[in-house]
PDB file of C-alpha atoms in Angstrom:
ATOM      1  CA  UNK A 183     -66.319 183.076 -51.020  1.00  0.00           C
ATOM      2  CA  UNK A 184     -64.957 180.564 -53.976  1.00  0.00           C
ATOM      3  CA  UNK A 185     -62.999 178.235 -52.415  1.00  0.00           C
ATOM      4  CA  UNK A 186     -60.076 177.133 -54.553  1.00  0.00           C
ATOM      5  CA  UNK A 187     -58.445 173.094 -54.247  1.00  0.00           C
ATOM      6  CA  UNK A 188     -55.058 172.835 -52.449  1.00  0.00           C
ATOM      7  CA  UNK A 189     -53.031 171.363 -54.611  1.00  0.00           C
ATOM      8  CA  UNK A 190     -50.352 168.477 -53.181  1.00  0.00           C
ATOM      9  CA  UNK A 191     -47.556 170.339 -54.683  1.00  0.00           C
ATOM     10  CA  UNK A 192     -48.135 173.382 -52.828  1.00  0.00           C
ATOM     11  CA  UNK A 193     -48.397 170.922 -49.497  1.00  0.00           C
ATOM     12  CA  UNK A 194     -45.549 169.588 -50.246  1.00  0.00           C
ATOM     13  CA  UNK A 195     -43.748 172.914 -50.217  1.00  0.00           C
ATOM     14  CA  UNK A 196     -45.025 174.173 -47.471  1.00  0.00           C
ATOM     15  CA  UNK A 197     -44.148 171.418 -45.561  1.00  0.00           C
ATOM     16  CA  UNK A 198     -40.663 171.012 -46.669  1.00  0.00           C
ATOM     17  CA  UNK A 199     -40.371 174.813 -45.828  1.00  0.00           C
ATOM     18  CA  UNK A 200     -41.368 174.586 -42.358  1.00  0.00           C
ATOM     19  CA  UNK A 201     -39.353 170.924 -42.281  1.00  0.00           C
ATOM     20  CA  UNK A 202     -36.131 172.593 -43.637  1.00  0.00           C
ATOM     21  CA  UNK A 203     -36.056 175.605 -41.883  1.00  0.00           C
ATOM     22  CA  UNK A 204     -35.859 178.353 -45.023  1.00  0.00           C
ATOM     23  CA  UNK A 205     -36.580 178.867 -48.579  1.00  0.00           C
ATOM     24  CA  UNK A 206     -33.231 178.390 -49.235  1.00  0.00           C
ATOM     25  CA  UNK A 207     -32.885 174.682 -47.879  1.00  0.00           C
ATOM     26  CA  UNK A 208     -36.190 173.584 -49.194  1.00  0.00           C
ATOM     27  CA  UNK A 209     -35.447 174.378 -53.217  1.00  0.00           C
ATOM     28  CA  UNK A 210     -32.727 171.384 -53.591  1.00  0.00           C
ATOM     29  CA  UNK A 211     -35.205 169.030 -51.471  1.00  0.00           C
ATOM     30  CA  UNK A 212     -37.936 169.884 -54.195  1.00  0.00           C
ATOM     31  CA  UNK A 213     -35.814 170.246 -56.947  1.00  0.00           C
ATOM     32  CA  UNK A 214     -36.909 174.021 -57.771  1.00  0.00           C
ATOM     33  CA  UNK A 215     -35.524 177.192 -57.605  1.00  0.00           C
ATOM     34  CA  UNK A 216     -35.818 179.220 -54.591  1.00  0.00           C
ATOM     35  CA  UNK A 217     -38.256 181.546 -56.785  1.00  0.00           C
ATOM     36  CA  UNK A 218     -40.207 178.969 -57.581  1.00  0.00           C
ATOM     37  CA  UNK A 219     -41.139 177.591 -54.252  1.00  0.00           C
ATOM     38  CA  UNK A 220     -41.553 181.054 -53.122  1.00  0.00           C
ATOM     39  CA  UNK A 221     -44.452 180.990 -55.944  1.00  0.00           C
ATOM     40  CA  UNK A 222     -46.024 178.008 -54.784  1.00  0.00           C
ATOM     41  CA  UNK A 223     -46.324 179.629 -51.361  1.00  0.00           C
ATOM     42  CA  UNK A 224     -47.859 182.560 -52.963  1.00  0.00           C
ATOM     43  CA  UNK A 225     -50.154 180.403 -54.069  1.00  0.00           C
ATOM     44  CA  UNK A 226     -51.117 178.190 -51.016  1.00  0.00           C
ATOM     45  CA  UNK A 227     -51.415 181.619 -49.166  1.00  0.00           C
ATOM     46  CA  UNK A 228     -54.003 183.344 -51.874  1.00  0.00           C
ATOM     47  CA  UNK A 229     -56.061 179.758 -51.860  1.00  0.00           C
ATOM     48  CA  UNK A 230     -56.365 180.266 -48.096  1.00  0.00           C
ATOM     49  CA  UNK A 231     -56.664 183.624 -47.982  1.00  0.00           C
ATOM     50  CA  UNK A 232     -54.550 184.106 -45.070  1.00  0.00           C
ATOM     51  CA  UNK A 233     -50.334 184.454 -44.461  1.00  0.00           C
ATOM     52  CA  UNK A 234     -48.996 180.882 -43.191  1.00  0.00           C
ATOM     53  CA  UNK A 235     -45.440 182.130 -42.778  1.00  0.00           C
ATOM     54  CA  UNK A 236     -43.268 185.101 -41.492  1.00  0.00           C
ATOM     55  CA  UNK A 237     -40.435 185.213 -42.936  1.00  0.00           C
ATOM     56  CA  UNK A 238     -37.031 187.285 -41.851  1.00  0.00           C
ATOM     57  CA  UNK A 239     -33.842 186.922 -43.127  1.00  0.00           C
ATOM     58  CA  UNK A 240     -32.255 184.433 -40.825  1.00  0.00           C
ATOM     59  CA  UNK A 241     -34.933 181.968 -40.232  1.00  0.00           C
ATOM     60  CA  UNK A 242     -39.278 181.411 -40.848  1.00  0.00           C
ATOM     61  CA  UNK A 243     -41.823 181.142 -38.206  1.00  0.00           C
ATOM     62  CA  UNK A 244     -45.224 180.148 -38.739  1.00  0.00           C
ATOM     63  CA  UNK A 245     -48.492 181.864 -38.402  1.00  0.00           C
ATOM     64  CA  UNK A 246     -51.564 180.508 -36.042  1.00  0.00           C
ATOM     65  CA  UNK A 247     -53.426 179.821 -39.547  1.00  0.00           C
ATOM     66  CA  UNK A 248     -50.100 178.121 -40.235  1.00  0.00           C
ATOM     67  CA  UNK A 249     -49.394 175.520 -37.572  1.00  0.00           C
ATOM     68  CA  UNK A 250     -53.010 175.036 -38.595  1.00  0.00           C
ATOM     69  CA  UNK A 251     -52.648 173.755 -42.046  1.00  0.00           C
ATOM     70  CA  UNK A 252     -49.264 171.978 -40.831  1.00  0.00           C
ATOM     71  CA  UNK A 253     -50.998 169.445 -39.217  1.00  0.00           C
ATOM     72  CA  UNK A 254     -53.912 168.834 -42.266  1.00  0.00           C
ATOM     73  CA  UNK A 255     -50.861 169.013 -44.822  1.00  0.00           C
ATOM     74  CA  UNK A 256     -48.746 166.148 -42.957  1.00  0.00           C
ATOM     75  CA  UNK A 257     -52.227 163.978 -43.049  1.00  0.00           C
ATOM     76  CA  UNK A 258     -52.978 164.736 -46.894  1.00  0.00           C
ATOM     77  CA  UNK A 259     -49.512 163.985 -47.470  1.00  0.00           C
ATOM     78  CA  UNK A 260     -48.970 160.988 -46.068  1.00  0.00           C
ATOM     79  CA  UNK A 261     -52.214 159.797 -47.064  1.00  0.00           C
ATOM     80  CA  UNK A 262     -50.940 160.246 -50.794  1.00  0.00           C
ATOM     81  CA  UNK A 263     -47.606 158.853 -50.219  1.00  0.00           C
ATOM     82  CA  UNK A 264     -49.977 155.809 -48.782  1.00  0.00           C
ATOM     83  CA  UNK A 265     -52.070 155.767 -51.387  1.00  0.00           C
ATOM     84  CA  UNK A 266     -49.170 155.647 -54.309  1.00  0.00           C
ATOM     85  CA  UNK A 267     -47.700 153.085 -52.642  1.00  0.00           C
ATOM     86  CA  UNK A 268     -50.537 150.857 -52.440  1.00  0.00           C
ATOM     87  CA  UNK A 269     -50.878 150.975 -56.243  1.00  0.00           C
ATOM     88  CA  UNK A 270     -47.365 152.152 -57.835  1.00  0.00           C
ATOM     89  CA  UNK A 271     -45.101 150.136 -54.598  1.00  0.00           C
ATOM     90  CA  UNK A 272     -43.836 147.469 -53.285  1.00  0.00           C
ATOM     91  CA  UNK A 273     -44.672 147.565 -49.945  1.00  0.00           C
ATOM     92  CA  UNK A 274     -42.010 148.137 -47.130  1.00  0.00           C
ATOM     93  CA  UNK A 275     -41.399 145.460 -44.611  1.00  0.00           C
ATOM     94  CA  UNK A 276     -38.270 144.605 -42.365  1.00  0.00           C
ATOM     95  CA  UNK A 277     -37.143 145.459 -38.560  1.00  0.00           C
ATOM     96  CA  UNK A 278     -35.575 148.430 -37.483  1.00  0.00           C
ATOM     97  CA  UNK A 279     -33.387 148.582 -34.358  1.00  0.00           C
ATOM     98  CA  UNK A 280     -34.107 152.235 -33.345  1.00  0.00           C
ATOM     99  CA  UNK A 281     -31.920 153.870 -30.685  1.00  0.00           C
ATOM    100  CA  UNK A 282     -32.233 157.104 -28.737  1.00  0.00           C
ATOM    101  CA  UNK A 283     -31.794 158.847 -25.194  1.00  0.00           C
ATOM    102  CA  UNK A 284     -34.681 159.394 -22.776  1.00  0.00           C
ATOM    103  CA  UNK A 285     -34.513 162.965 -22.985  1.00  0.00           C
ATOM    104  CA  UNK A 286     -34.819 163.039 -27.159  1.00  0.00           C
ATOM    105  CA  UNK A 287     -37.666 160.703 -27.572  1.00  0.00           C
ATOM    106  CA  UNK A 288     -40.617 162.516 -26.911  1.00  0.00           C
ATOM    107  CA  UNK A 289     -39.675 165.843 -28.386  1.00  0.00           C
ATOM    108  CA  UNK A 290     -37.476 164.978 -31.368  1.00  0.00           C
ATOM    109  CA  UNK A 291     -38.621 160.931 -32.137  1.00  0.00           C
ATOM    110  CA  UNK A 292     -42.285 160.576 -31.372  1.00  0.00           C
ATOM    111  CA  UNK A 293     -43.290 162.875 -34.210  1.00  0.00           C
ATOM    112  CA  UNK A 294     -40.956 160.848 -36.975  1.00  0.00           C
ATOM    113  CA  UNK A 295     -42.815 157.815 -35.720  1.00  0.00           C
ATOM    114  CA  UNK A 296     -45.980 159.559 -35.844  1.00  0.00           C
ATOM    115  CA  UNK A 297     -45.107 160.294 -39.938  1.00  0.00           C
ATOM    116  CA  UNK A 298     -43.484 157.104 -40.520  1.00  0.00           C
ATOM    117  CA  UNK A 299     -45.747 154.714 -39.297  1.00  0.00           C
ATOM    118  CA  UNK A 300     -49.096 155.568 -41.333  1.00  0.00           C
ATOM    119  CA  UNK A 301     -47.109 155.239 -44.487  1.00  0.00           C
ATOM    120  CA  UNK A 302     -44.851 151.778 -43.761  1.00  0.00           C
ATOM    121  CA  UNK A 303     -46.938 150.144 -41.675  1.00  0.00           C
ATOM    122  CA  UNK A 304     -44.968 146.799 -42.862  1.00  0.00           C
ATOM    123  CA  UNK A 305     -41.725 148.056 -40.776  1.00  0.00           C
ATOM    124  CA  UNK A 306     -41.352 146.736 -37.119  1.00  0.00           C
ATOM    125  CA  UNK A 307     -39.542 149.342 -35.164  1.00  0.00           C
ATOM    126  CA  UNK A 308     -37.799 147.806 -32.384  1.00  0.00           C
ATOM    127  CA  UNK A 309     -36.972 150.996 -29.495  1.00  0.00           C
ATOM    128  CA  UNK A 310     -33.618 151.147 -27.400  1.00  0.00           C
ATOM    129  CA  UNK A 311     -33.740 153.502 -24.742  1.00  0.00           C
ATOM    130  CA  UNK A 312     -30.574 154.308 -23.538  1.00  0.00           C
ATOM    131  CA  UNK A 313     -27.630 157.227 -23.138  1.00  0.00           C
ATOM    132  CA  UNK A 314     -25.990 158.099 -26.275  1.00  0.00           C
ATOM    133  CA  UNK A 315     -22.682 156.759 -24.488  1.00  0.00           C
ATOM    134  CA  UNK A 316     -24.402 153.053 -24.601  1.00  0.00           C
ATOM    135  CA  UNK A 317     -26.262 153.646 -28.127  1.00  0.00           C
ATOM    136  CA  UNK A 318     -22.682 154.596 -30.118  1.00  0.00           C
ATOM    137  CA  UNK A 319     -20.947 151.196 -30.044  1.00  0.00           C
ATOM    138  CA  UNK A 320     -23.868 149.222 -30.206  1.00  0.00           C
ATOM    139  CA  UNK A 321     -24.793 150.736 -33.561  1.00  0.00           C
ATOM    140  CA  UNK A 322     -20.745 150.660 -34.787  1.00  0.00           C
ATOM    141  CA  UNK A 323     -20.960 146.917 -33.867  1.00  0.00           C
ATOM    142  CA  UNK A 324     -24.241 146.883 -35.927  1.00  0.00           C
ATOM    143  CA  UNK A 325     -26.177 145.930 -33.000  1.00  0.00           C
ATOM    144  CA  UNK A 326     -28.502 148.882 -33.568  1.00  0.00           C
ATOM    145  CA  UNK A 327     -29.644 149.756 -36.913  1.00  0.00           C
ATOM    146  CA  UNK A 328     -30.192 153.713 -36.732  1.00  0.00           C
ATOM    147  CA  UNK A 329     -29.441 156.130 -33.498  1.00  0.00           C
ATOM    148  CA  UNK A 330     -30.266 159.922 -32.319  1.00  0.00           C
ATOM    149  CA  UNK A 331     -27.264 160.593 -30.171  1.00  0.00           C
ATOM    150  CA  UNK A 332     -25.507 163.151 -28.820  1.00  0.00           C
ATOM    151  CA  UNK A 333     -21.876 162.475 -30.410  1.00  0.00           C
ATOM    152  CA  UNK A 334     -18.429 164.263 -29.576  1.00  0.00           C
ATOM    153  CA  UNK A 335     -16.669 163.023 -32.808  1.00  0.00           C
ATOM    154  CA  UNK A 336     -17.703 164.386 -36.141  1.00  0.00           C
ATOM    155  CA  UNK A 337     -17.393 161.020 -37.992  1.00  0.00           C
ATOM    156  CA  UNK A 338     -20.546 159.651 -35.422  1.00  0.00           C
ATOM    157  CA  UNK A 339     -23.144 160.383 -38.518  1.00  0.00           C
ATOM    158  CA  UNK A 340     -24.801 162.828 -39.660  1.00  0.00           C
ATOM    159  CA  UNK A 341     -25.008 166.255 -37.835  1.00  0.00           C
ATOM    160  CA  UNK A 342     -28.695 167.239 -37.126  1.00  0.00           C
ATOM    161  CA  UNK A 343     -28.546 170.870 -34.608  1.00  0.00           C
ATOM    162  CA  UNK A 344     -27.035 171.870 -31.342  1.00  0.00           C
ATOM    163  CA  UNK A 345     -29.466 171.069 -28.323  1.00  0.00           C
ATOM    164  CA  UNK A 346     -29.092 173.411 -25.986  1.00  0.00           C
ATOM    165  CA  UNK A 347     -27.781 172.791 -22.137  1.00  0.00           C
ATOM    166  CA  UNK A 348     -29.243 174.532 -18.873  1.00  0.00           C
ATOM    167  CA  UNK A 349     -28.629 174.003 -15.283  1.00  0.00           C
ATOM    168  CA  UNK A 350     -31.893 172.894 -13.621  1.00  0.00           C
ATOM    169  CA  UNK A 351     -32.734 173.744  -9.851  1.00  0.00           C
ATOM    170  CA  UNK A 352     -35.812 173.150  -7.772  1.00  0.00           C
ATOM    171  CA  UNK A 353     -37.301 176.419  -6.603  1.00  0.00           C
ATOM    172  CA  UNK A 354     -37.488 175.339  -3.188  1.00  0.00           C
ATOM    173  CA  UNK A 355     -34.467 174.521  -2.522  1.00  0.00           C
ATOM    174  CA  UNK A 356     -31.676 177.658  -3.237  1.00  0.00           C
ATOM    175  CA  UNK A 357     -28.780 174.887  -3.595  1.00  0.00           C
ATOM    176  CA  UNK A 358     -27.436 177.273  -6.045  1.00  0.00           C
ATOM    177  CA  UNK A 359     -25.933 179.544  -2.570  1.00  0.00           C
ATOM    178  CA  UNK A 360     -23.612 176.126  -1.251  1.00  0.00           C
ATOM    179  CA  UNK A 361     -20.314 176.119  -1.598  1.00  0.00           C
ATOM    180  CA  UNK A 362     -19.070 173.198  -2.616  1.00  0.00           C
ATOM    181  CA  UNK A 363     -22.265 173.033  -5.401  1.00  0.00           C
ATOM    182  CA  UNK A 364     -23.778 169.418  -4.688  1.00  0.00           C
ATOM    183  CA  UNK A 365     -24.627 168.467  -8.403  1.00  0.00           C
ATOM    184  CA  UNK A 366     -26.165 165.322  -9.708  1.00  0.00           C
ATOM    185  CA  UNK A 367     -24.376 163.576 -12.762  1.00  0.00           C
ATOM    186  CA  UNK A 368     -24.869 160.969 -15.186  1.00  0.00           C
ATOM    187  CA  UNK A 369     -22.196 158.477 -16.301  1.00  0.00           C
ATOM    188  CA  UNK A 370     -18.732 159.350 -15.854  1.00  0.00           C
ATOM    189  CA  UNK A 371     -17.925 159.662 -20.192  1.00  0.00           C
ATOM    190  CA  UNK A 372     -21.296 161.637 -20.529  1.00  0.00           C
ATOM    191  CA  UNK A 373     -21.014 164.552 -22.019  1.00  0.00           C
ATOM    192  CA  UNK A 374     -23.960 166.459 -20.059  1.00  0.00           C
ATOM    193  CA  UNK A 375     -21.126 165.633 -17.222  1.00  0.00           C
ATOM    194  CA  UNK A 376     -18.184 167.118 -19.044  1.00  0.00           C
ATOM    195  CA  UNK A 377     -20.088 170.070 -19.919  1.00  0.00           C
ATOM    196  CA  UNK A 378     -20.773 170.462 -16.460  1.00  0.00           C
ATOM    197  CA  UNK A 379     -17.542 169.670 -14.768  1.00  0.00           C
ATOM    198  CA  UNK A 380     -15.931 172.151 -17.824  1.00  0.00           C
ATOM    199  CA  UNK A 381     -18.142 174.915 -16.908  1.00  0.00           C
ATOM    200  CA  UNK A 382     -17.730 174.861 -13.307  1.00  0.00           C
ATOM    201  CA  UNK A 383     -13.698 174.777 -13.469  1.00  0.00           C
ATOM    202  CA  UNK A 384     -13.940 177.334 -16.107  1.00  0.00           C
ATOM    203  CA  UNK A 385     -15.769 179.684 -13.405  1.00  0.00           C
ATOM    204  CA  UNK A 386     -13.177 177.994 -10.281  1.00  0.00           C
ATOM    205  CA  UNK A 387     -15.806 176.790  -9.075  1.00  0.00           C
ATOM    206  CA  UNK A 388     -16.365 173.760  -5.857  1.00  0.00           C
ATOM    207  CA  UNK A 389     -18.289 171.128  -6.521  1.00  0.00           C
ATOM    208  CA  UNK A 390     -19.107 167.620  -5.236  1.00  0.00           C
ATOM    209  CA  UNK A 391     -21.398 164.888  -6.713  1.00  0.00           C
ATOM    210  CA  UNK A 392     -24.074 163.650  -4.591  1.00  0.00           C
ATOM    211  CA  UNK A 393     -25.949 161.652  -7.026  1.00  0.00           C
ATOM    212  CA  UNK A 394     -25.260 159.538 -10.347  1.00  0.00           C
ATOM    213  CA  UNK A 395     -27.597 158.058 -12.299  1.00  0.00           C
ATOM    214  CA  UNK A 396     -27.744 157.317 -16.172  1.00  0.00           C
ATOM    215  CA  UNK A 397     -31.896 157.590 -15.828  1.00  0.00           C
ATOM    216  CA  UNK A 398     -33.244 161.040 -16.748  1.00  0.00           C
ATOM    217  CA  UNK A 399     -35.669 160.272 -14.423  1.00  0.00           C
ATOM    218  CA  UNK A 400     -33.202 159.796 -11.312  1.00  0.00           C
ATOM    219  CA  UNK A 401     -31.768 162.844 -12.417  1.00  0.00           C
ATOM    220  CA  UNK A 402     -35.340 164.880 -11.771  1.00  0.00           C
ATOM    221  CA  UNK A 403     -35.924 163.398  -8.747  1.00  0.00           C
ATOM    222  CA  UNK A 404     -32.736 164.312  -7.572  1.00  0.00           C
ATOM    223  CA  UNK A 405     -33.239 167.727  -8.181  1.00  0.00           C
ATOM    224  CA  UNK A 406     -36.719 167.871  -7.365  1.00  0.00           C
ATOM    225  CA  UNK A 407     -35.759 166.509  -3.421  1.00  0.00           C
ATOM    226  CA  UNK A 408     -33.446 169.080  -3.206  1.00  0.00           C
ATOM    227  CA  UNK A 409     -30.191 166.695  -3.294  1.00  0.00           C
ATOM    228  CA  UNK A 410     -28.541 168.399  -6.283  1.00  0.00           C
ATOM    229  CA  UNK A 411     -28.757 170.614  -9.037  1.00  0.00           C
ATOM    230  CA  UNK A 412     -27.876 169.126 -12.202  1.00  0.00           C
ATOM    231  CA  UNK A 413     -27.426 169.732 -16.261  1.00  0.00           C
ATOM    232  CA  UNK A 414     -30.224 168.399 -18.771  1.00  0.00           C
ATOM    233  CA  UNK A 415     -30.676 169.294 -22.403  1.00  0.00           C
ATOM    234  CA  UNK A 416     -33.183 172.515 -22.590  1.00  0.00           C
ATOM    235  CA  UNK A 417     -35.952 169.833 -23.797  1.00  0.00           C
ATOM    236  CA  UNK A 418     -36.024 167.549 -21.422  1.00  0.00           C
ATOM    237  CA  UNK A 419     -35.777 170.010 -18.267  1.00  0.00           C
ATOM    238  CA  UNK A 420     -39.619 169.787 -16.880  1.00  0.00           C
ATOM    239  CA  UNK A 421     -41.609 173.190 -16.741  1.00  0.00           C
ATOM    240  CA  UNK A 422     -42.298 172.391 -12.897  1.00  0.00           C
ATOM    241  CA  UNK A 423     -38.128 173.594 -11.998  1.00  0.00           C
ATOM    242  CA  UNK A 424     -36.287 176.813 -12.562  1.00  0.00           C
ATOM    243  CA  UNK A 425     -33.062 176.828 -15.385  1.00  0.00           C
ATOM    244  CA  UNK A 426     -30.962 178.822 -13.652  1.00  0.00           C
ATOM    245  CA  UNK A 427     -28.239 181.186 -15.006  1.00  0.00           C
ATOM    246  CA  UNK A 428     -25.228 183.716 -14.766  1.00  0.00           C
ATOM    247  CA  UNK A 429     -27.779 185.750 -12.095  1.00  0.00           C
ATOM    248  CA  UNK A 430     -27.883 182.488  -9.855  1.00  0.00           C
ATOM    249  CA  UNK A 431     -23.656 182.348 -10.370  1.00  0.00           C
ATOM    250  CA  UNK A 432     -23.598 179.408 -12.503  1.00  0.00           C
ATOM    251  CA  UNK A 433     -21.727 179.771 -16.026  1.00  0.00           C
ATOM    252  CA  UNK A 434     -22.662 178.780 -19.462  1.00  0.00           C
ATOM    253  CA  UNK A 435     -22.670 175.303 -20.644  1.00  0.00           C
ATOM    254  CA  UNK A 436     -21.402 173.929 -24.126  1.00  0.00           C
ATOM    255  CA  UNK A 437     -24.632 172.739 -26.590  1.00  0.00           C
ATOM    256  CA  UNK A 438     -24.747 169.079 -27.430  1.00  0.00           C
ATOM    257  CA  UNK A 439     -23.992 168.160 -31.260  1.00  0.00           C
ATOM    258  CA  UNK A 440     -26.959 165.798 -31.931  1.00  0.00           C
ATOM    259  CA  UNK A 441     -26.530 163.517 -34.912  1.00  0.00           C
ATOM    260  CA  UNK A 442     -28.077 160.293 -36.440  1.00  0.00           C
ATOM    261  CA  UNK A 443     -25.909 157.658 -36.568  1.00  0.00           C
ATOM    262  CA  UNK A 444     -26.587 154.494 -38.993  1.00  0.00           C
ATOM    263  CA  UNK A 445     -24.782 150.907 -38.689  1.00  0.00           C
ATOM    264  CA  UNK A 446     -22.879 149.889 -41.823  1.00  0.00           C
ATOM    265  CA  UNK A 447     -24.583 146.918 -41.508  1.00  0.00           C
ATOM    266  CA  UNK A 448     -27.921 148.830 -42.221  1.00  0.00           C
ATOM    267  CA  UNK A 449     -26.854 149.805 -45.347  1.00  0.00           C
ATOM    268  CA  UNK A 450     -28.843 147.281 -47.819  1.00  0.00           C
ATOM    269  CA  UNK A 451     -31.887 147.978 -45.452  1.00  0.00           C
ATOM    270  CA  UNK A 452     -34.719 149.451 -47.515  1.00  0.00           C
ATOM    271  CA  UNK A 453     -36.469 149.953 -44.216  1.00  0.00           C
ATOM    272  CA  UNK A 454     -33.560 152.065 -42.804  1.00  0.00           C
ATOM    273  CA  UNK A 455     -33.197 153.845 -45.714  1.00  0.00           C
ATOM    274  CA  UNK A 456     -36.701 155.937 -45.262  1.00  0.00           C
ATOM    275  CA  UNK A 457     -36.355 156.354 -41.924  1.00  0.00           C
ATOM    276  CA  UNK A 458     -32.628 157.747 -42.070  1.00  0.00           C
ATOM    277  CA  UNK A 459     -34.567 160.461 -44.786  1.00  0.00           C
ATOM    278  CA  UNK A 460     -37.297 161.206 -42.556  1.00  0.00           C
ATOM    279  CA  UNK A 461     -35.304 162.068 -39.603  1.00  0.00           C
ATOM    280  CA  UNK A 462     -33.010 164.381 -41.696  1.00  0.00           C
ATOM    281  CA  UNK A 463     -35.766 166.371 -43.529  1.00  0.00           C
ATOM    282  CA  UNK A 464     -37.972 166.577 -40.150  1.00  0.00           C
ATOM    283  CA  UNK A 465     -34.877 167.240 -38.143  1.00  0.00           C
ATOM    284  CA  UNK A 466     -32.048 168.777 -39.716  1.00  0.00           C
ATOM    285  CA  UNK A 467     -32.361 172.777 -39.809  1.00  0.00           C
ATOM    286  CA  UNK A 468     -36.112 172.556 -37.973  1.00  0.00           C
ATOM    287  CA  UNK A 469     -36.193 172.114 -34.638  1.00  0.00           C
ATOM    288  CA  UNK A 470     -36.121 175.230 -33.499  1.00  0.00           C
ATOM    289  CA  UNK A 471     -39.336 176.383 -35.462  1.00  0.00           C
TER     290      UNK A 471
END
C-alpha cells in the first residue's frame, strides 16, 4: 500500500474540527469555507484510508482511528508551531497568574497546559486553586491574570459551555430515604449551593446541612462516610459513588455557566494573550466530544 504524507494543513483541520465542535465553527477559525475544510477532511481520510469522524447534524464524534490520529496531530502540530517559532519568533516569556476550581483542573486545564507548555516554554504559569467565588475578585482586582470559573453574571468573561450538575450519594448509605435530606454544601454564595437549595424548595423539599466545606475533597469524604449527600459538577463526581436522580426523589439541578475570565490588567500581556486563545479554541463548543 502507497502511503501518502499528511500534510499540516489537513492536521490543522482536523484538529480545529474536533477542537470546535462542527464544520461550521471550524471554517472562520481557518479562514475557509465550510466546503473547503470539508475537502481537506476528505483528504486526511483517503491518506489514511480509514473514516476519522462521524458526523450528524447537531454535533461530530470521532472514530477509534480518530482519537488515534488526535493525539499524533496535537504533537506534529505543536512541534511546528515550535519549530516556526524558533526561527520566524520572538520567543514568549512572562508570568501568568492562572486561576481555576478543584473540580475543573484535571478535566478541562491539564490538557491546555499539556498544549501550551511544549510550545512557550519561556512562560511561568503560576496555579491558584480555589472556588470560583474566591477566583472572581481576585482577577477584577488584577490579582489573577486569567480564570476558569463558574460565573452567574454574563459580563464575568467569556462564556465557554454549561457543566452539568448531579447529586452524588454513596451506595452504601440510602441517605436519599431521610427526611429532612442531610446534604453537604460548599460556601454559602456558591452556586453548586444555590442550585441545590433551588432545587430542593422547588420540589418542597426538607433539608439540613451537616457539612460545609469549600474543598472538593471534604465534600467526597463527606459523602463517601455517609454524612451527606451533596451536588458536584458531572466531572468531578468520582466513578466510585452513584449520581442519583428523579427515581431516588431528588429533582433536577441548574448547569453551571463556565467562562474564562481575564484581568484588565492582563491586557498588554503577550503571555496571556495565547493562553486566553488556547483555552477558547480547546474549550469553547468541545467539551462534550
Amino acid at each position: 500500500m502507497t502511503l501518502k504524507n499528511l500534510q499540516i494543513d489537513w492536521l490543522k483541520c482536523f484538529v480545529t474540527v474536533v477542537d470546535t465542535g462542527s464544520l461550521s465553527n471550524a471554517a472562520p477559525e481557518l479562514y475557509r469555507s465550510q466546503s473547503a475544510v470539508s475537502m481537506q477532511l476528505k483528504k486526511l481520510e483517503e491518506a489514511l484510508h480509514c473514516q476519522l469522524l462521524i458526523r450528524t447534524h447537531r454535533q461530530i464524534e470521532l472514530t477509534s482511528q480518530g482519537q488515534l490520529l488526535l493525539g499524533y496531530a496535537r504533537r506534529i502540530l505543536d512541534l511546528h508551531a515550535e519549530a516556526q517559532m524558533a526561527f520566524h519568533g520572538d520567543e514568549l516569556k512572562g508570568r501568568i497568574r492562572l486561576g481555576v476550581p478543584d473540580d475543573y483542573a484535571a478535566k478541562y486545564l491539564t490538557p491546555v497546559l499539556k498544549r501550551f507548555a511544549p510550545r512557550y516554554g519561556g512562560v511561568e504559569i503560576e496555579l491558584i486553586c480555589e472556588q470560583s467565588t474566591s477566583l472572581i475578585p481576585r482577577v477584577e482586582t488584577g490579582d489573577i491574570d486569567l480564570a476558569l470559573i463558574s460565573r452567574d453574571n454574563a459580563r464575568q468573561g467569556t462564556l465557554l459551555f454549561h457543566e452539568p450538575m448531579v447529586w452524588v450519594g454513596s451506595p452504601q448509605f440510602e441517605l436519599w430515604r431521610e427526611d429532612p435530606l442531610p446534604i453537604a454544601v460548599y460556601e454559602s454564595t456558591s452556586q453548586a449551593k444555590k442550585s441545590a437549595i433551588n432545587s430542593l424548595a422547588l420540589q418542597g423539599r426538607r433539608y439540613r446541612v451537616v457539612y460545609n466545606s469549600s474543598s472538593l475533597a471534604g465534600q467526597i469524604a463527606a459523602v463517601e462516610s455517609g454524612l451527606a449527600i451533596a451536588v458536584f459538577t458531572q466531572c468531578s463526581a468520582p466513578e466510585h459513588l452513584t449520581i442519583l436522580s428523579a427515581d431516588h426523589g431528588l429533582g433536577p439541578l441548574e448547569p453551571m455557566e463556565v467562562a474564562v475570565y481575564r484581568s484588565r490588567a492582563s491586557l498588554e500581556s503577550k503571555a496571556v494573550d495565547h493562553l486566553y486563545d488556547l483555552l477558547l479554541k480547546t474549550l469553547r463548543h468541545s467539551v462534550n466530544i
